[in-house]
């Protein structure tokens, strides 16, 4: 069992209350009790997605529905916007699904430029675009509003937006922005255990799926929709996590969405202030830096792995030592989920205490 608290950007710390909400006896997934649970979370999900489209529950991690989106929606060619580990991998996944795929690629930490997207789509060869809103690997948040302004100019192109680490942390009004498929997972910004993915699919996207072959079964949008109409999922879902979801949604509405967004911004500002006070820097440009986590450029040659070990052992906190090719050159601190001024202060104070031991002499 772990005896330290997670400040890594996913999976993140889960509250005792949320764990307790999962301890409800399992029910038959074709029973009226389940239909009642499914139908009670649906309007709450639509409210938080800011959509009138259905929100499907997929028993998988986010990658299940990320792959599923490509399989359901691409009949010509998919354009993968690539700016970090998760968005880069989506290109690999598109290829592995046998789809013709193109790249709109920038360096890690750079944002996707809406003008470049317009140029790429003007070729007319694409019918799907994938975008990672918040690139967790490098703490960069894409300019979603400006990107969606461009995407709405191309009504034959279906947009798929991954908000795994930004959902409920910043406003993402699905219908207003015209996002076709908005997807997220539970273990990051929603502060739940892993195992459930949520996706809302537009009517346009559903029509496209009807015309695409080889959608498979487990992630078939038509199967999701057919079962949704009966208040059910295609196969046996992870019922304990649906109870946790209901609990989490109620908690979010009790705090208030605006208050939740403001709390994330305030806590993120606190981490950013700590970064500059310590002579460190943000990895992405400040204008495009994430609001749910901070990716810090290790400009002082801190021994990150050793610092993190000491933090775990002595202070019972864990941060992230950097993702993939920028491991060690960067480190990441999450402010997603249930964090408060108090918990962020505790973490930053603990790092301050240990830091001198891990700087070059
Ligand atoms: C973590 C993450 C994923 C992958 O999620 P899984 O739940 O591991 O499938 C995808 N996209 C982003 C932006 C993420 O942060």
Coordinates of C-alpha atoms and ligand atoms in Angstrom, one line a residue:
X1 CA 0.0 0.0 0.0
X2 CA 1.3 3.5 -0.8
X3 CA 1.7 5.8 2.2
X4 CA 2.2 9.0 0.3
X5 CA -0.1 11.4 -1.5
X6 CA 0.0 11.8 -5.3
X7 CA 0.7 15.1 -6.9
X8 CA 1.5 13.5 -10.2
X9 CA -0.7 14.5 -13.1
X10 CA -2.6 11.2 -13.1
X11 CA -3.7 9.1 -11.7
X12 CA -4.3 11.6 -9.0
X13 CA -5.3 11.5 -5.3
X14 CA -8.8 10.0 -4.7
X15 CA -10.6 11.1 -1.6
X16 CA -11.9 8.8 1.1
X17 CA -15.4 9.9 0.4
X18 CA -15.1 8.9 -3.2
X19 CA -13.7 5.5 -2.3
X20 CA -16.6 5.0 0.1
X21 CA -19.1 5.9 -2.6
X22 CA -17.9 2.8 -4.5
X23 CA -18.7 0.4 -1.8
X24 CA -22.3 -0.1 -3.0
X25 CA -23.4 -3.6 -3.7
X26 CA -23.1 -4.6 -7.4
X27 CA -26.4 -4.8 -9.3
X28 CA -27.4 -6.5 -12.5
X29 CA -26.5 -4.3 -15.4
X30 CA -29.8 -5.1 -17.2
X31 CA -31.9 -4.4 -14.0
X32 CA -34.2 -1.5 -13.5
X33 CA -31.9 -0.4 -10.6
X34 CA -29.1 0.0 -13.1
X35 CA -31.3 1.9 -15.6
X36 CA -32.2 4.2 -12.8
X37 CA -28.5 4.9 -11.9
X38 CA -27.6 5.4 -15.6
X39 CA -30.5 7.8 -16.2
X40 CA -29.8 9.7 -13.0
X41 CA -26.2 10.5 -14.0
X42 CA -27.0 11.3 -17.6
X43 CA -28.5 14.9 -17.2
X44 CA -25.6 15.7 -14.8
X45 CA -23.1 14.5 -17.4
X46 CA -24.8 16.6 -20.1
X47 CA -24.7 19.6 -17.8
X48 CA -21.0 19.3 -17.2
X49 CA -20.2 18.5 -20.9
X50 CA -22.5 21.5 -21.7
X51 CA -24.2 19.4 -24.4
X52 CA -27.5 18.0 -25.5
X53 CA -25.9 15.0 -27.0
X54 CA -25.7 11.8 -25.1
X55 CA -22.7 11.0 -22.9
X56 CA -21.7 7.4 -23.1
X57 CA -19.9 5.4 -20.4
X58 CA -17.1 3.2 -21.5
X59 CA -15.5 0.7 -19.3
X60 CA -11.9 1.3 -20.4
X61 CA -9.2 3.9 -19.9
X62 CA -9.3 6.9 -22.2
X63 CA -7.2 5.2 -24.9
X64 CA -10.1 2.8 -25.5
X65 CA -12.4 5.6 -26.7
X66 CA -9.5 7.5 -28.4
X67 CA -8.8 4.5 -30.5
X68 CA -12.6 3.9 -30.9
X69 CA -13.1 7.4 -32.2
X70 CA -10.6 6.9 -35.0
X71 CA -12.2 3.5 -35.9
X72 CA -15.7 4.9 -35.8
X73 CA -15.2 8.1 -37.6
X74 CA -12.4 7.9 -40.2
X75 CA -13.3 6.8 -43.7
X76 CA -10.9 9.1 -45.7
X77 CA -7.9 10.3 -43.6
X78 CA -7.4 11.5 -40.1
X79 CA -5.3 14.5 -39.2
X80 CA -3.5 14.0 -35.8
X81 CA -2.5 17.2 -34.1
X82 CA 0.8 16.3 -32.4
X83 CA 2.4 18.4 -29.6
X84 CA 3.4 15.9 -26.9
X85 CA 3.4 12.3 -25.8
X86 CA -0.3 11.6 -25.8
X87 CA -1.1 13.5 -29.0
X88 CA 1.9 11.9 -30.8
X89 CA 0.8 8.5 -29.8
X90 CA -2.7 9.1 -31.4
X91 CA -0.9 9.1 -34.8
X92 CA 0.6 5.8 -34.0
X93 CA -2.8 4.4 -32.9
X94 CA -4.4 5.7 -36.1
X95 CA -1.9 3.8 -38.1
X96 CA -2.3 0.7 -36.1
X97 CA -6.1 0.9 -36.8
X98 CA -5.2 0.7 -40.5
X99 CA -6.3 4.3 -41.1
X100 CA -4.6 6.7 -43.5
X101 CA -3.2 9.4 -41.1
X102 CA -1.5 12.7 -41.5
X103 CA 0.5 14.8 -39.0
X104 CA 0.2 18.4 -37.9
X105 CA 3.3 18.3 -35.7
X106 CA 5.1 20.8 -33.4
X107 CA 7.8 20.5 -30.8
X108 CA 6.7 19.3 -27.4
X109 CA 5.5 22.2 -25.4
X110 CA 4.5 24.2 -28.5
X111 CA 0.8 24.7 -29.2
X112 CA -1.2 23.8 -32.3
X113 CA -1.5 27.0 -34.4
X114 CA -5.1 27.5 -35.7
X115 CA -3.7 28.9 -38.9
X116 CA -1.6 25.8 -39.6
X117 CA -4.7 23.7 -38.9
X118 CA -6.7 25.7 -41.5
X119 CA -4.0 25.3 -44.0
X120 CA -3.8 21.5 -43.4
X121 CA -7.6 21.1 -43.6
X122 CA -7.8 23.2 -46.8
X123 CA -6.3 20.3 -48.7
X124 CA -9.7 18.6 -48.4
X125 CA -8.1 15.2 -47.7
X126 CA -9.1 14.9 -44.1
X127 CA -12.4 13.8 -42.6
X128 CA -11.4 13.6 -38.9
X129 CA -9.1 15.7 -36.7
X130 CA -7.8 14.5 -33.3
X131 CA -6.7 17.1 -30.7
X132 CA -5.4 16.7 -27.2
X133 CA -6.7 19.8 -25.4
X134 CA -4.3 19.6 -22.4
X135 CA -1.0 17.9 -23.3
X136 CA -0.3 16.4 -19.9
X137 CA 3.2 15.2 -20.8
X138 CA 4.4 18.8 -21.2
X139 CA 1.9 20.9 -19.3
X140 CA 0.6 22.7 -22.4
X141 CA -3.0 23.7 -23.0
X142 CA -4.0 24.2 -26.6
X143 CA -6.0 27.3 -27.6
X144 CA -9.3 25.4 -27.9
X145 CA -11.6 28.2 -28.7
X146 CA -9.5 29.5 -31.6
X147 CA -8.9 25.9 -32.9
X148 CA -12.6 25.2 -32.8
X149 CA -13.3 28.5 -34.7
X150 CA -11.2 27.0 -37.5
X151 CA -12.7 23.5 -37.3
X152 CA -16.3 24.9 -37.6
X153 CA -15.2 26.2 -41.1
X154 CA -14.9 22.6 -42.2
X155 CA -18.3 21.0 -41.6
X156 CA -17.2 17.6 -43.2
X157 CA -14.4 17.2 -40.7
X158 CA -15.3 15.5 -37.4
X159 CA -13.5 16.9 -34.4
X160 CA -12.3 14.6 -31.6
X161 CA -11.0 16.3 -28.5
X162 CA -9.2 14.6 -25.6
X163 CA -9.8 16.5 -22.3
X164 CA -8.5 13.8 -20.0
X165 CA -6.5 16.2 -17.8
X166 CA -8.6 19.4 -18.3
X167 CA -12.2 18.3 -18.0
X168 CA -14.0 20.1 -15.2
X169 CA -10.8 22.1 -14.5
X170 CA -11.5 24.8 -17.1
X171 CA -14.6 25.6 -19.1
X172 CA -15.1 23.3 -22.2
X173 CA -18.6 24.0 -23.5
X174 CA -19.0 21.2 -26.1
X175 CA -22.0 22.3 -28.0
X176 CA -21.1 26.0 -28.1
X177 CA -17.7 25.2 -29.5
X178 CA -19.0 22.6 -31.9
X179 CA -16.9 19.7 -30.7
X180 CA -18.1 16.5 -32.2
X181 CA -16.6 14.0 -29.8
X182 CA -15.5 15.2 -26.4
X183 CA -13.8 12.5 -24.3
X184 CA -12.2 12.1 -20.9
X185 CA -11.1 9.5 -18.4
X186 CA -11.9 9.4 -14.7
X187 CA -8.4 9.1 -13.0
X188 CA -7.1 12.6 -13.8
X189 CA -9.1 15.8 -13.6
X190 CA -12.2 14.1 -12.2
X191 CA -10.2 12.6 -9.2
X192 CA -11.7 9.2 -9.4
X193 CA -9.9 5.8 -9.7
X194 CA -9.0 4.7 -13.3
X195 CA -11.3 2.4 -15.4
X196 CA -14.1 4.5 -16.8
X197 CA -14.0 6.8 -19.9
X198 CA -16.8 9.3 -20.8
X199 CA -17.5 10.5 -24.3
X200 CA -20.2 12.7 -25.8
X201 CA -20.9 12.1 -29.5
X202 CA -22.6 14.6 -31.8
X203 CA -25.4 13.7 -34.2
X204 CA -23.0 14.5 -37.1
X205 CA -20.4 12.1 -35.7
X206 CA -23.1 9.4 -35.2
X207 CA -24.2 9.8 -38.8
X208 CA -20.6 9.4 -39.9
X209 CA -20.1 6.2 -37.8
X210 CA -23.1 4.7 -39.5
X211 CA -21.2 4.9 -42.8
X212 CA -17.9 3.6 -41.6
X213 CA -17.0 -0.1 -41.8
X214 CA -14.9 -2.1 -39.3
X215 CA -16.0 -0.2 -36.2
X216 CA -15.5 -3.3 -34.2
X217 CA -17.8 -4.1 -31.3
X218 CA -16.5 -2.9 -27.9
X219 CA -16.2 0.8 -28.9
X220 CA -18.9 0.9 -31.6
X221 CA -20.7 4.2 -31.2
X222 CA -23.9 2.7 -32.6
X223 CA -23.8 0.0 -29.9
X224 CA -23.3 2.7 -27.3
X225 CA -26.2 4.7 -28.7
X226 CA -28.6 1.8 -29.0
X227 CA -28.0 0.8 -25.4
X228 CA -28.0 4.4 -24.2
X229 CA -31.6 4.7 -25.4
X230 CA -32.5 1.9 -22.9
X231 CA -30.4 3.4 -20.1
X232 CA -27.7 0.8 -20.4
X233 CA -24.2 0.2 -21.7
X234 CA -23.3 -2.3 -24.4
X235 CA -21.5 -4.7 -22.0
X236 CA -21.1 -5.1 -18.3
X237 CA -19.8 -1.7 -17.0
X238 CA -17.6 -0.9 -14.0
X239 CA -20.6 -0.3 -11.8
X240 CA -18.6 0.9 -8.7
X241 CA -17.1 3.7 -10.7
X242 CA -20.5 4.8 -11.9
X243 CA -21.5 5.2 -8.3
X244 CA -18.3 7.2 -7.8
X245 CA -19.1 9.3 -10.8
X246 CA -22.5 10.2 -9.4
X247 CA -20.9 11.2 -6.2
X248 CA -18.2 13.2 -8.0
X249 CA -20.7 15.0 -10.2
X250 CA -22.8 16.0 -7.1
X251 CA -19.7 17.3 -5.4
X252 CA -18.8 19.3 -8.4
X253 CA -22.2 20.9 -8.6
X254 CA -22.2 21.6 -4.8
X255 CA -19.0 23.5 -5.2
X256 CA -20.2 25.2 -8.4
X257 CA -18.6 24.9 -11.8
X258 CA -17.4 28.5 -11.8
X259 CA -15.9 28.1 -8.3
X260 CA -14.2 24.9 -9.4
X261 CA -12.7 26.6 -12.4
X262 CA -11.6 29.6 -10.3
X263 CA -10.0 27.2 -7.7
X264 CA -8.0 25.5 -10.3
X265 CA -6.7 28.8 -11.7
X266 CA -5.8 30.1 -8.3
X267 CA -3.9 26.9 -7.2
X268 CA -2.2 26.8 -10.6
X269 CA -1.1 30.5 -10.1
X270 CA 0.3 29.5 -6.7
X271 CA 2.5 26.8 -8.3
X272 CA 3.6 29.2 -11.1
X273 CA 4.5 31.8 -8.5
X274 CA 6.6 29.2 -6.6
X275 CA 8.3 28.3 -9.9
X276 CA 9.4 31.9 -10.6
X277 CA 10.4 32.5 -6.9
X278 CA 12.7 29.6 -7.1
X279 CA 14.4 30.7 -10.3
X280 CA 12.8 28.0 -12.3
X281 CA 10.7 28.4 -15.5
X282 CA 7.6 26.9 -17.1
X283 CA 8.3 24.4 -19.8
X284 CA 5.7 25.7 -22.3
X285 CA 5.1 29.4 -23.1
X286 CA 3.2 31.0 -20.2
X287 CA 0.3 31.9 -22.5
X288 CA -0.3 28.2 -23.3
X289 CA 0.7 26.7 -20.0
X290 CA -1.9 24.3 -18.5
X291 CA -4.2 25.3 -15.7
X292 CA -4.5 21.8 -14.2
X293 CA -0.8 21.0 -13.8
X294 CA 2.5 22.7 -14.1
X295 CA 5.4 21.3 -16.1
X296 CA 8.5 23.0 -14.8
X297 CA 11.7 23.4 -16.8
X298 CA 14.6 22.1 -14.6
X299 CA 16.8 25.2 -15.2
X300 CA 18.7 24.7 -11.9
X301 CA 19.8 21.1 -12.6
X302 CA 17.9 19.8 -9.6
X303 CA 18.4 16.0 -9.0
X304 CA 14.7 15.4 -9.6
X305 CA 14.6 11.6 -9.1
X306 CA 16.5 11.9 -5.8
X307 CA 14.4 14.9 -4.6
X308 CA 11.2 12.9 -5.4
X309 CA 12.4 9.9 -3.4
X310 CA 13.1 12.1 -0.4
X311 CA 9.8 13.8 -0.8
X312 CA 8.1 10.4 -0.7
X313 CA 10.0 9.0 2.2
X314 CA 10.3 12.1 4.4
X315 CA 7.2 14.2 3.5
X316 CA 4.8 11.5 2.1
X317 CA 4.2 13.4 -1.2
X318 CA 5.0 12.3 -4.8
X319 CA 5.5 14.6 -7.8
X320 CA 6.3 13.5 -11.3
X321 CA 9.9 13.5 -12.5
X322 CA 9.1 14.3 -16.1
X323 CA 7.5 12.3 -19.0
X324 CA 9.3 10.3 -21.7
X325 CA 12.0 12.2 -23.5
X326 CA 11.8 15.3 -21.2
X327 CA 12.2 13.2 -18.0
X328 CA 14.7 14.9 -15.7
X329 CA 14.8 18.1 -17.8
X330 CA 11.3 18.8 -16.5
X331 CA 9.1 17.8 -13.6
X332 CA 5.4 18.1 -13.1
X333 CA 3.0 19.0 -10.3
X334 CA -0.7 18.5 -10.5
X335 CA -3.3 20.8 -9.1
X336 CA -6.3 18.8 -10.4
X337 CA -9.2 17.4 -8.6
X338 CA -9.7 18.1 -4.9
X339 CA -6.6 20.2 -4.1
X340 CA -6.9 23.3 -2.0
X341 CA -4.7 26.2 -1.0
X342 CA -3.8 24.2 2.1
X343 CA -2.7 21.1 0.3
X344 CA -0.7 23.0 -2.4
X345 CA 1.0 25.1 0.3
X346 CA 1.9 21.9 2.2
X347 CA 3.5 20.4 -0.9
X348 CA 5.4 23.5 -1.9
X349 CA 6.7 24.0 1.6
X350 CA 7.9 20.4 1.7
X351 CA 9.7 20.8 -1.6
X352 CA 11.3 24.1 -0.3
X353 CA 12.7 22.3 2.7
X354 CA 14.3 19.5 0.8
X355 CA 15.4 21.4 -2.3
X356 CA 18.8 22.7 -1.1
X357 CA 20.0 19.1 -0.7
X358 CA 19.3 18.3 -4.4
X359 CA 20.9 21.3 -6.1
X360 CA 24.4 21.1 -7.7
X361 CA 27.1 22.2 -5.2
Ligands
LIG1 C1 -3.4 10.1 -19.3 C2 -3.9 10.7 -20.6 C3 -4.4 9.8 -21.6 C4 -4.4 8.3 -21.5 O1 -5.3 7.9 -20.6 P1 -5.4 6.4 -20.2 O2 -6.5 6.5 -19.2 O3 -4.1 5.9 -19.7 O4 -5.9 5.6 -21.4 C5 -4.8 10.4 -22.8 N1 -4.7 11.7 -23.0 C6 -4.2 12.5 -22.1 C7 -4.2 14.0 -22.4 C8 -3.8 12.1 -20.8 O5 -3.3 12.9 -19.9

